[in-house]
Tab-separated table of C-alpha atoms in Angstrom:
chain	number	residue	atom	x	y	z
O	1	UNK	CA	-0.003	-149.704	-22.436
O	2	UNK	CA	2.156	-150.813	-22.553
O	3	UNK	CA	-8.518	-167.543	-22.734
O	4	UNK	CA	-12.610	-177.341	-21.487
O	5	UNK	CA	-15.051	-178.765	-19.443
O	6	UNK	CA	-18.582	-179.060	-20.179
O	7	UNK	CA	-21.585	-179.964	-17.760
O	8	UNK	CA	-23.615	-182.566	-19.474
O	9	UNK	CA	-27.807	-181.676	-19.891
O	10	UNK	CA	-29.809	-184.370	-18.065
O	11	UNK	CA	-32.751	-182.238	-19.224
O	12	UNK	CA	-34.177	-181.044	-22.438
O	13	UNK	CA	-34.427	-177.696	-21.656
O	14	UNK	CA	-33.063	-175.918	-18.745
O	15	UNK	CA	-32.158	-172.176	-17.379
O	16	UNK	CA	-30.850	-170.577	-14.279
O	17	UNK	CA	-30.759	-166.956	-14.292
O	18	UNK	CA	-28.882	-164.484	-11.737
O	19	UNK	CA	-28.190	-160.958	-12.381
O	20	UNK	CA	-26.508	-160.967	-15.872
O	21	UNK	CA	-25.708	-164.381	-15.351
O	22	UNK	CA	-27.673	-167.077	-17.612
O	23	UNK	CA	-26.539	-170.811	-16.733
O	24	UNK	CA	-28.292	-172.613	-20.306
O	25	UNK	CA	-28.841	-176.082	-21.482
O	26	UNK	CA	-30.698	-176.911	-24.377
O	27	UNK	CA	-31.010	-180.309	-26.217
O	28	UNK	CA	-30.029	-183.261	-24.381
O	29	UNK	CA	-26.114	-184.110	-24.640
O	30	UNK	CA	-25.575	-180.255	-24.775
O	31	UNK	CA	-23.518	-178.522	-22.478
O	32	UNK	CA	-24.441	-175.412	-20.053
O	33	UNK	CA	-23.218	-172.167	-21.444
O	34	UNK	CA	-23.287	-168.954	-19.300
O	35	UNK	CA	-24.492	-166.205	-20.772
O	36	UNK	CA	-22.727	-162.498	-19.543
O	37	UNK	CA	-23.507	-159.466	-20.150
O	38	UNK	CA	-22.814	-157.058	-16.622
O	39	UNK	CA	-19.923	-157.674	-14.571
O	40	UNK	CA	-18.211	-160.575	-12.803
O	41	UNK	CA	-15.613	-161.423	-10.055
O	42	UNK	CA	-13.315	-164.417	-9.004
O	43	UNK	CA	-15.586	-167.146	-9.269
O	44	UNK	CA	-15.280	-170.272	-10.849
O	45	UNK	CA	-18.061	-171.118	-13.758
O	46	UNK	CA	-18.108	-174.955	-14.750
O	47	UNK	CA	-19.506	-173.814	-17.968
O	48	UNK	CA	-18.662	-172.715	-21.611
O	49	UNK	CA	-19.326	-168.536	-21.546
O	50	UNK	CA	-21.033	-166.727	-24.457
O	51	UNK	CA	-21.242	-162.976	-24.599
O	52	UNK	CA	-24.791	-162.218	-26.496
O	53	UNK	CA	-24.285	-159.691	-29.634
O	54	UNK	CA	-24.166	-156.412	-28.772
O	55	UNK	CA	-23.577	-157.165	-25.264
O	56	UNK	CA	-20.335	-156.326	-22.792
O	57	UNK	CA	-18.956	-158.075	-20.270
O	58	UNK	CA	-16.118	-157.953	-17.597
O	59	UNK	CA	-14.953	-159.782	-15.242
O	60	UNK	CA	-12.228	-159.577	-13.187
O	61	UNK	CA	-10.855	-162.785	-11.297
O	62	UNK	CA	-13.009	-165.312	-13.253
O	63	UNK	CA	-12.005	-168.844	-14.097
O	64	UNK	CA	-13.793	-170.571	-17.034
O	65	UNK	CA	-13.856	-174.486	-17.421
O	66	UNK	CA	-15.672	-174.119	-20.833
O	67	UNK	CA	-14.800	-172.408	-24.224
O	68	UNK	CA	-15.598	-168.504	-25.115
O	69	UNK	CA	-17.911	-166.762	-27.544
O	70	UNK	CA	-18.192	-163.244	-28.093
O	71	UNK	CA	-20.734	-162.985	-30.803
O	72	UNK	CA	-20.930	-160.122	-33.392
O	73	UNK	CA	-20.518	-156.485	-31.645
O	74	UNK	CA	-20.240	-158.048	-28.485
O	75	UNK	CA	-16.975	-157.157	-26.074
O	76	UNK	CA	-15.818	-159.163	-23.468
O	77	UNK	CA	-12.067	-157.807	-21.076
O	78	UNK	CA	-11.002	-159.864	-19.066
O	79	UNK	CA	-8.505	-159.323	-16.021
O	80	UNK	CA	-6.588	-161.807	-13.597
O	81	UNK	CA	-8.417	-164.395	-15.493
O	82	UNK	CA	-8.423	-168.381	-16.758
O	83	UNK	CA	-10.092	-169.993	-19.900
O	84	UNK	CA	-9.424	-173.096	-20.559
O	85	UNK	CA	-10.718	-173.542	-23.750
O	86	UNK	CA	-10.561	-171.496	-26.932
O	87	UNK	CA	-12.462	-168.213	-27.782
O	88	UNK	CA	-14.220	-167.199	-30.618
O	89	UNK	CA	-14.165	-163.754	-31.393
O	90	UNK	CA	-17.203	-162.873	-34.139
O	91	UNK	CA	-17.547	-160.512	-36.595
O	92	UNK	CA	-17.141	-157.098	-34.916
O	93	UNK	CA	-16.769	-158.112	-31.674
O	94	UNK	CA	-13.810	-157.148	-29.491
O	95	UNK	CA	-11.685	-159.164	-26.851
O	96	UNK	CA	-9.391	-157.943	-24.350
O	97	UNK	CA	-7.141	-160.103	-21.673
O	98	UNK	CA	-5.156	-158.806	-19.138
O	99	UNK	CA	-2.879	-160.781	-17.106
O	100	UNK	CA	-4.892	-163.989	-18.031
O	101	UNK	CA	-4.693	-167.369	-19.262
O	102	UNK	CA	-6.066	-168.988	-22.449
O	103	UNK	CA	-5.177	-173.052	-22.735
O	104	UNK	CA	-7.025	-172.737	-26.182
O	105	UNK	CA	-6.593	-170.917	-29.341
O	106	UNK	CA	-7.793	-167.375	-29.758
O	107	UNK	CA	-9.691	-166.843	-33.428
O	108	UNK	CA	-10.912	-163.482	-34.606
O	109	UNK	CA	-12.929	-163.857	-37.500
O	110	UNK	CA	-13.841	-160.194	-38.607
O	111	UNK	CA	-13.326	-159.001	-35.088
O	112	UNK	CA	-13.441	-155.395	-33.999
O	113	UNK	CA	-10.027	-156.191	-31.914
O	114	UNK	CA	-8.025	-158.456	-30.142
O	115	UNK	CA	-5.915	-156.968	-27.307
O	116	UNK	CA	-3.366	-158.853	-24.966
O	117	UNK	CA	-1.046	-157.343	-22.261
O	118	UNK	CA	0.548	-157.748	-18.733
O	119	UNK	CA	1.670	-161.658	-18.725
O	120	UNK	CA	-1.716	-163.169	-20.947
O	121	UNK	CA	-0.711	-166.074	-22.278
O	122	UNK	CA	-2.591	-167.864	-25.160
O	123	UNK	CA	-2.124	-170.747	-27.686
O	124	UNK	CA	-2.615	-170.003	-30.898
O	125	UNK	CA	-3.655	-166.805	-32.125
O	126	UNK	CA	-5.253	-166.246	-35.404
O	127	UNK	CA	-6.757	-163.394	-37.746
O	128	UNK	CA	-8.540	-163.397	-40.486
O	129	UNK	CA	-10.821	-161.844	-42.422
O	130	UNK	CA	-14.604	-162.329	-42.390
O	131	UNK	CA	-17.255	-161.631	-45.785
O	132	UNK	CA	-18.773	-158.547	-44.973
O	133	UNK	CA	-16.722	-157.518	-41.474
O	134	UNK	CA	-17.049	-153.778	-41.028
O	135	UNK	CA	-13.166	-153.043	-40.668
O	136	UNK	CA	-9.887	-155.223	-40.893
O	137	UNK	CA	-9.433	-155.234	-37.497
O	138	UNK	CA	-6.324	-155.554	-35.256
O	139	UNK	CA	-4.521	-157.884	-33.236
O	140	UNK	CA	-2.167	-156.144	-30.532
O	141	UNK	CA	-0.193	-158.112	-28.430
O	142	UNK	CA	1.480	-156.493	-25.281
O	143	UNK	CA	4.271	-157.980	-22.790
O	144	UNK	CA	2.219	-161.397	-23.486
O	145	UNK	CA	2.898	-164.660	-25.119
O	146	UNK	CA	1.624	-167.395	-27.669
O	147	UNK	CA	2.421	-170.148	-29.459
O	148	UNK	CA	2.326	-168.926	-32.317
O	149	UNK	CA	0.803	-166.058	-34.488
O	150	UNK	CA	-1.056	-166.095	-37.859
O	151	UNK	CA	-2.520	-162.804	-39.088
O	152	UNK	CA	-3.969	-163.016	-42.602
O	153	UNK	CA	-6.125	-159.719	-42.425
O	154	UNK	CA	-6.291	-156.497	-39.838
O	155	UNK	CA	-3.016	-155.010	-38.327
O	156	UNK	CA	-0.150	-156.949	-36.497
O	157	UNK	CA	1.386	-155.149	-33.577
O	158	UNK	CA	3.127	-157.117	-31.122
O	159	UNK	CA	5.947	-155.368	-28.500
O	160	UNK	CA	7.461	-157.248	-25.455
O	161	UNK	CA	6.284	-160.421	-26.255
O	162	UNK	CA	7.134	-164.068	-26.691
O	163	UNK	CA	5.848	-166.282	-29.720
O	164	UNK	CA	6.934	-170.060	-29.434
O	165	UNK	CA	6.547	-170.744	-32.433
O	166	UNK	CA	5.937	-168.568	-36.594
O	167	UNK	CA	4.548	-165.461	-36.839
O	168	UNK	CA	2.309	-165.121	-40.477
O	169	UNK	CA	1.463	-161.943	-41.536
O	170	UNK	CA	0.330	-162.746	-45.160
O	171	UNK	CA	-2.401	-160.579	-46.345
O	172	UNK	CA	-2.279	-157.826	-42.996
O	173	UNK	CA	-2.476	-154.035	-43.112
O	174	UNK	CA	0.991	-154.376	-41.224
O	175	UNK	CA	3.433	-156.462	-39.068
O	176	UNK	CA	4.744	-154.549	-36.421
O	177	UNK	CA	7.705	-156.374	-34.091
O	178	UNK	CA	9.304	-154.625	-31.499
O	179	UNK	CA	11.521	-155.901	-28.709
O	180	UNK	CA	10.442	-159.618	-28.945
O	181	UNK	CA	11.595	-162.862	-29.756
O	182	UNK	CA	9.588	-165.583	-32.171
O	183	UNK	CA	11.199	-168.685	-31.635
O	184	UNK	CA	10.058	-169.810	-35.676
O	185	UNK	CA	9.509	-168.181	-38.906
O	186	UNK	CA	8.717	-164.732	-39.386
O	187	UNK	CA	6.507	-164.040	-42.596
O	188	UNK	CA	5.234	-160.542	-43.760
O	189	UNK	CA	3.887	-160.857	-47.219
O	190	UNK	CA	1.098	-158.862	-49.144
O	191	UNK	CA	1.307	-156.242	-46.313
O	192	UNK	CA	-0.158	-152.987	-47.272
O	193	UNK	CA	1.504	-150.743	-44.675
O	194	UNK	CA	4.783	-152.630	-44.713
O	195	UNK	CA	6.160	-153.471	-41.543
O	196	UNK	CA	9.104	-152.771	-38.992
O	197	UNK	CA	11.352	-155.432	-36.790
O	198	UNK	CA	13.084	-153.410	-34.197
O	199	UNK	CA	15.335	-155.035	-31.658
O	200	UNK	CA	13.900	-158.286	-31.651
O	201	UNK	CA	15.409	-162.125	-31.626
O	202	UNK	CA	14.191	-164.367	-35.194
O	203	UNK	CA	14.951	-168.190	-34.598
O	204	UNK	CA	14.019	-169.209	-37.991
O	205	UNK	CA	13.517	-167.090	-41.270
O	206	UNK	CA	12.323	-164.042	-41.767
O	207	UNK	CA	10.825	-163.318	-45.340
O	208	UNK	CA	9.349	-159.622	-45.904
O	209	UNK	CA	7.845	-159.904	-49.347
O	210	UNK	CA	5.440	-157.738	-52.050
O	211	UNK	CA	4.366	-155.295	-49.454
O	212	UNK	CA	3.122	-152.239	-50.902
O	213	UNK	CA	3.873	-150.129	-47.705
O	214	UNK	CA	7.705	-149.338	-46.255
O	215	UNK	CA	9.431	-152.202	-44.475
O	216	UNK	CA	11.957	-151.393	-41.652
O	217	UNK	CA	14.350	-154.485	-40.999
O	218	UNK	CA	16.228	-152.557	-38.069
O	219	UNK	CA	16.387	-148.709	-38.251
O	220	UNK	CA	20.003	-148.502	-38.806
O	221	UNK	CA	21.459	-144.611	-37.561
O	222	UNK	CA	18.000	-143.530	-36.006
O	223	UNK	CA	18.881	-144.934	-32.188
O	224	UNK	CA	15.543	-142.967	-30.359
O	225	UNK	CA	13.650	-145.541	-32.439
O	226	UNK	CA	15.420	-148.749	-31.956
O	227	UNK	CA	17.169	-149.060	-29.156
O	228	UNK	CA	19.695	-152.366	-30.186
O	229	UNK	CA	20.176	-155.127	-32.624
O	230	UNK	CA	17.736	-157.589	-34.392
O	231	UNK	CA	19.071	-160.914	-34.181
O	232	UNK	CA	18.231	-163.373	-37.174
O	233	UNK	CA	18.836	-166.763	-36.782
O	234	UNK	CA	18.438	-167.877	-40.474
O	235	UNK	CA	18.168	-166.082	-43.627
O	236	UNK	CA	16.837	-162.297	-44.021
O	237	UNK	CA	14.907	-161.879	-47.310
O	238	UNK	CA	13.506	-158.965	-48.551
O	239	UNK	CA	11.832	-158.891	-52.053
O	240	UNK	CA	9.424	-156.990	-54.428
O	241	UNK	CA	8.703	-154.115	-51.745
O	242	UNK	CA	7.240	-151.015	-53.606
O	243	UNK	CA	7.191	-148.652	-50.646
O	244	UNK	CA	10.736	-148.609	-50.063
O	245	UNK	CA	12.837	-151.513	-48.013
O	246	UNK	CA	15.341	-150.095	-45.045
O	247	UNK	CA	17.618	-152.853	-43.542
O	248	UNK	CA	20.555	-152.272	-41.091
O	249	UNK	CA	21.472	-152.993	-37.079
O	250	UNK	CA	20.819	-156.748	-38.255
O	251	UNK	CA	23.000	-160.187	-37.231
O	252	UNK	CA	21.815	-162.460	-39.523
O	253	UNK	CA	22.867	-166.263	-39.417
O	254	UNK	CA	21.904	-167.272	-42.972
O	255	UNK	CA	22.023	-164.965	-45.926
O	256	UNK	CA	20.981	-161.638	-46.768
O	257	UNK	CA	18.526	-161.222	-49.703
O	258	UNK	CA	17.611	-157.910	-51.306
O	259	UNK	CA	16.351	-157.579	-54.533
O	260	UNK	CA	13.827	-156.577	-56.822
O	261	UNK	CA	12.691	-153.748	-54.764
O	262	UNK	CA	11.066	-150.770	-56.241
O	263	UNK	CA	12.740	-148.381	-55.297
O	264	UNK	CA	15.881	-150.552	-54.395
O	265	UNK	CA	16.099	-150.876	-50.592
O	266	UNK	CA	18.417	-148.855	-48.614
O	267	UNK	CA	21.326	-151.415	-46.733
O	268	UNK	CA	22.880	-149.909	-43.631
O	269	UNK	CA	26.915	-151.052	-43.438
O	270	UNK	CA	25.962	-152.004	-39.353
O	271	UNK	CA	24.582	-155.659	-40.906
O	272	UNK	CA	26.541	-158.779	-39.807
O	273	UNK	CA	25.701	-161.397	-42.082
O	274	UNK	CA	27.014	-164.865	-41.322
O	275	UNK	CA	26.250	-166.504	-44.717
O	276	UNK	CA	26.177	-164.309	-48.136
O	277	UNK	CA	25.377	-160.892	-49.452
O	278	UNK	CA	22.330	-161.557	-52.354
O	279	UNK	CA	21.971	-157.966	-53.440
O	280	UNK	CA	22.477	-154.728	-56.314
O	281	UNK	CA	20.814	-152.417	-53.720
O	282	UNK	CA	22.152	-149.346	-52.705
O	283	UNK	CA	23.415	-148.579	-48.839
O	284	UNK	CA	21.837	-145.999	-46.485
O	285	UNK	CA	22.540	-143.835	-43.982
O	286	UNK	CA	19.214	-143.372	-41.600
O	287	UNK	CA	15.880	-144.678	-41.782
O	288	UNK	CA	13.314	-141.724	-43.735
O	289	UNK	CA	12.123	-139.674	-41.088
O	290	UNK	CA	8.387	-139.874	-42.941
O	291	UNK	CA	9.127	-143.783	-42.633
O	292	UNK	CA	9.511	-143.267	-38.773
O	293	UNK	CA	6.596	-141.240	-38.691
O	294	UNK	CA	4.625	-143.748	-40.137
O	295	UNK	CA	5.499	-146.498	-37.805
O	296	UNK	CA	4.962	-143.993	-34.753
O	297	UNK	CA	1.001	-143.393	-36.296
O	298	UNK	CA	0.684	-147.239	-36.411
O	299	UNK	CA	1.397	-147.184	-32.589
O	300	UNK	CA	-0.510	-144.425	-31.669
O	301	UNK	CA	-3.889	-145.241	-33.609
O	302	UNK	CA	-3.944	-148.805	-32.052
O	303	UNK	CA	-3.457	-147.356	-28.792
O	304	UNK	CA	-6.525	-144.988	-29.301
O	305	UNK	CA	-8.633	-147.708	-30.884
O	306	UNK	CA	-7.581	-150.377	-27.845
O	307	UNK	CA	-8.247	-147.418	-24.842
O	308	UNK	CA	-11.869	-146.508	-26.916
O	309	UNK	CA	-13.017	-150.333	-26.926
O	310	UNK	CA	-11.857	-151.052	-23.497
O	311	UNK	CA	-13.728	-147.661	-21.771
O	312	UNK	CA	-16.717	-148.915	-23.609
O	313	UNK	CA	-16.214	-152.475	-22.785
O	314	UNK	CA	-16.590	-151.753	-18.904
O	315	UNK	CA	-19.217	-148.626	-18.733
O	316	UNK	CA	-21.645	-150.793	-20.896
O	317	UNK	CA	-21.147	-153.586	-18.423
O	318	UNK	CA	-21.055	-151.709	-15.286
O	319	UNK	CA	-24.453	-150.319	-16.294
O	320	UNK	CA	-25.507	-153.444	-16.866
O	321	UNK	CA	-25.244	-154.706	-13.372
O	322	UNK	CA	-23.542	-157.705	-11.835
O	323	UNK	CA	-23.207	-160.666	-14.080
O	324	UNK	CA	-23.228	-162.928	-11.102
């Protein structure tokens, strides 16, 4: 497997409904929302979209000139789409873009998930944690870009993709990077799986720190699991990891940090380091094999949670009947 214009209310209350479709101003100086639950196709709606609680929707080909809401347990995939304004993901609800466009920022606040692949691009993209949210959530980002990334809760997984500016990852499950560039920091902090950067491009910083899981900075000898270097534009620092630090196949621009690490990290000799060596640890000579095996799980259990919410996503709005 491998998101804005609003039509002013002349009224003070006024609906239009067809199918699933619910066209809905209320108060003057509001704006019209549409309100989906079913299915849609390439149409154009002037409007801001909500998806109700507990509802799902999918469309496939729409353009939306308004913002996006997908209230608590709500799901909303969209394919071959356009939003140009942000979208608001709510506490357990789930959204899923396929080869779409988002002009706004994507926010998940206690969401179920938030899944991008095939060419979705989006502005920012934030995480975070909501009082009371049934799970942590995940954000999994596929072959897609954004302009930047900031994860503070759920887990990180992005492969293929393009971030113009940091990635955060203070206070996640885990920060997965494969095969991508971020063109800005790179921050993994507080993690509590760790995290692994495998042949990817850093054009700032990156800073793994006082993560309680393994962290996998390359995975030096073990070439079925990264397939080339990472590159690392400034300085690689990686400090007060209790679940065991791994760090080789790097070329890092700044310096290379390594210390108080319990137990001390493992440092490949296939690191080219531009700047200096900041480090008592001891070297290695392949990334743990139960390491690997727990990076592999983190891939396959996001892949089984993304393929459940998406099935359910489009049989609960197929039953539901067009939403236009």
């Amino acid at each position: 497997m491998k998101l804005g214009n609003k039509i002013a209310a002349s009224t003070a209350t006024a609906a239009l409904a067809l199918g699933g479709l619910t066209l809905m101003a209320t108060p003057a100086q509001a704006g019209l929302v549409t309100l989906c639950s079913g299915h849609g196709g390439a149409v154009t709606l002037p409007t801001d979209l909500k998806v109700p609680a507990g509802a799902s929707c999918f469309l496939d080909g729409t353009s939306i000139k308004g913002d996006v809401t997908v209230e608590g347990g709500a799901n909303l995939h969209i394919i071959g789409g356009s939003i140009e304004g942000e979208v608001s993901v709510a506490d357990d609800a789930y959204f899923d873009a396929s080869d779409s466009v988002v002009d706004g920022d994507v926010v998940s606040d206690g969401a179920y998930g938030t899944y991008l692949e095939d060419g979705t691009s989006v502005a920012a993209l934030r995480a975070q944690a909501a009082e009371g949210a049934a799970n942590d959530g995940f954000t999994f980002v596929v072959d897609s870009s954004a302009a930047s990334v900031d994860a503070t809760a759920g887990e990180l997984y992005i492969n293929g993709s393009r971030v113009a500016g940091p990635v955060d990852a203070d206070g996640a499950v885990y920060a997965d990077i494969y095969d991508s560039v971020v063109r800005g920091a790179l921050t993994v902090a507080g993690t509590e799986q760790g995290g692994i950067l495998c042949d990817s491009e850093v054009l700032g910083d990156a800073t793994y720190r006082d993560a309680s899981g393994p962290v996998a900075v390359g995975a030096g000898d073990n070439d079925t699991y990264c397939a080339s270097l990472n590159y690392i534009d400034g300085d690689l620092s990686v400090t007060g990891i209790s679940g065991g630090a791994y760090i080789d196949d790097n070329i890092v621009g700044g310096d290379l940090v390594a210390e108080n690490n319990t137990p001390t990290a493992q440092i490949g000799d296939n690191n080219r380091v531009r700047g200096s060596v900041i480090t008592q640890e001891v070297a290695m000579r392949a990334l743990a094999a139960e390491v690997t095996a727990d990076f592999e799980a983190h891939e396959a259990e996001l892949e089984d949670q993304v393929e459940e919410a998406r099935a359910k996503t489009i049989e609960e709005a197929m039953e539901a009947g067009p939403a236009f």
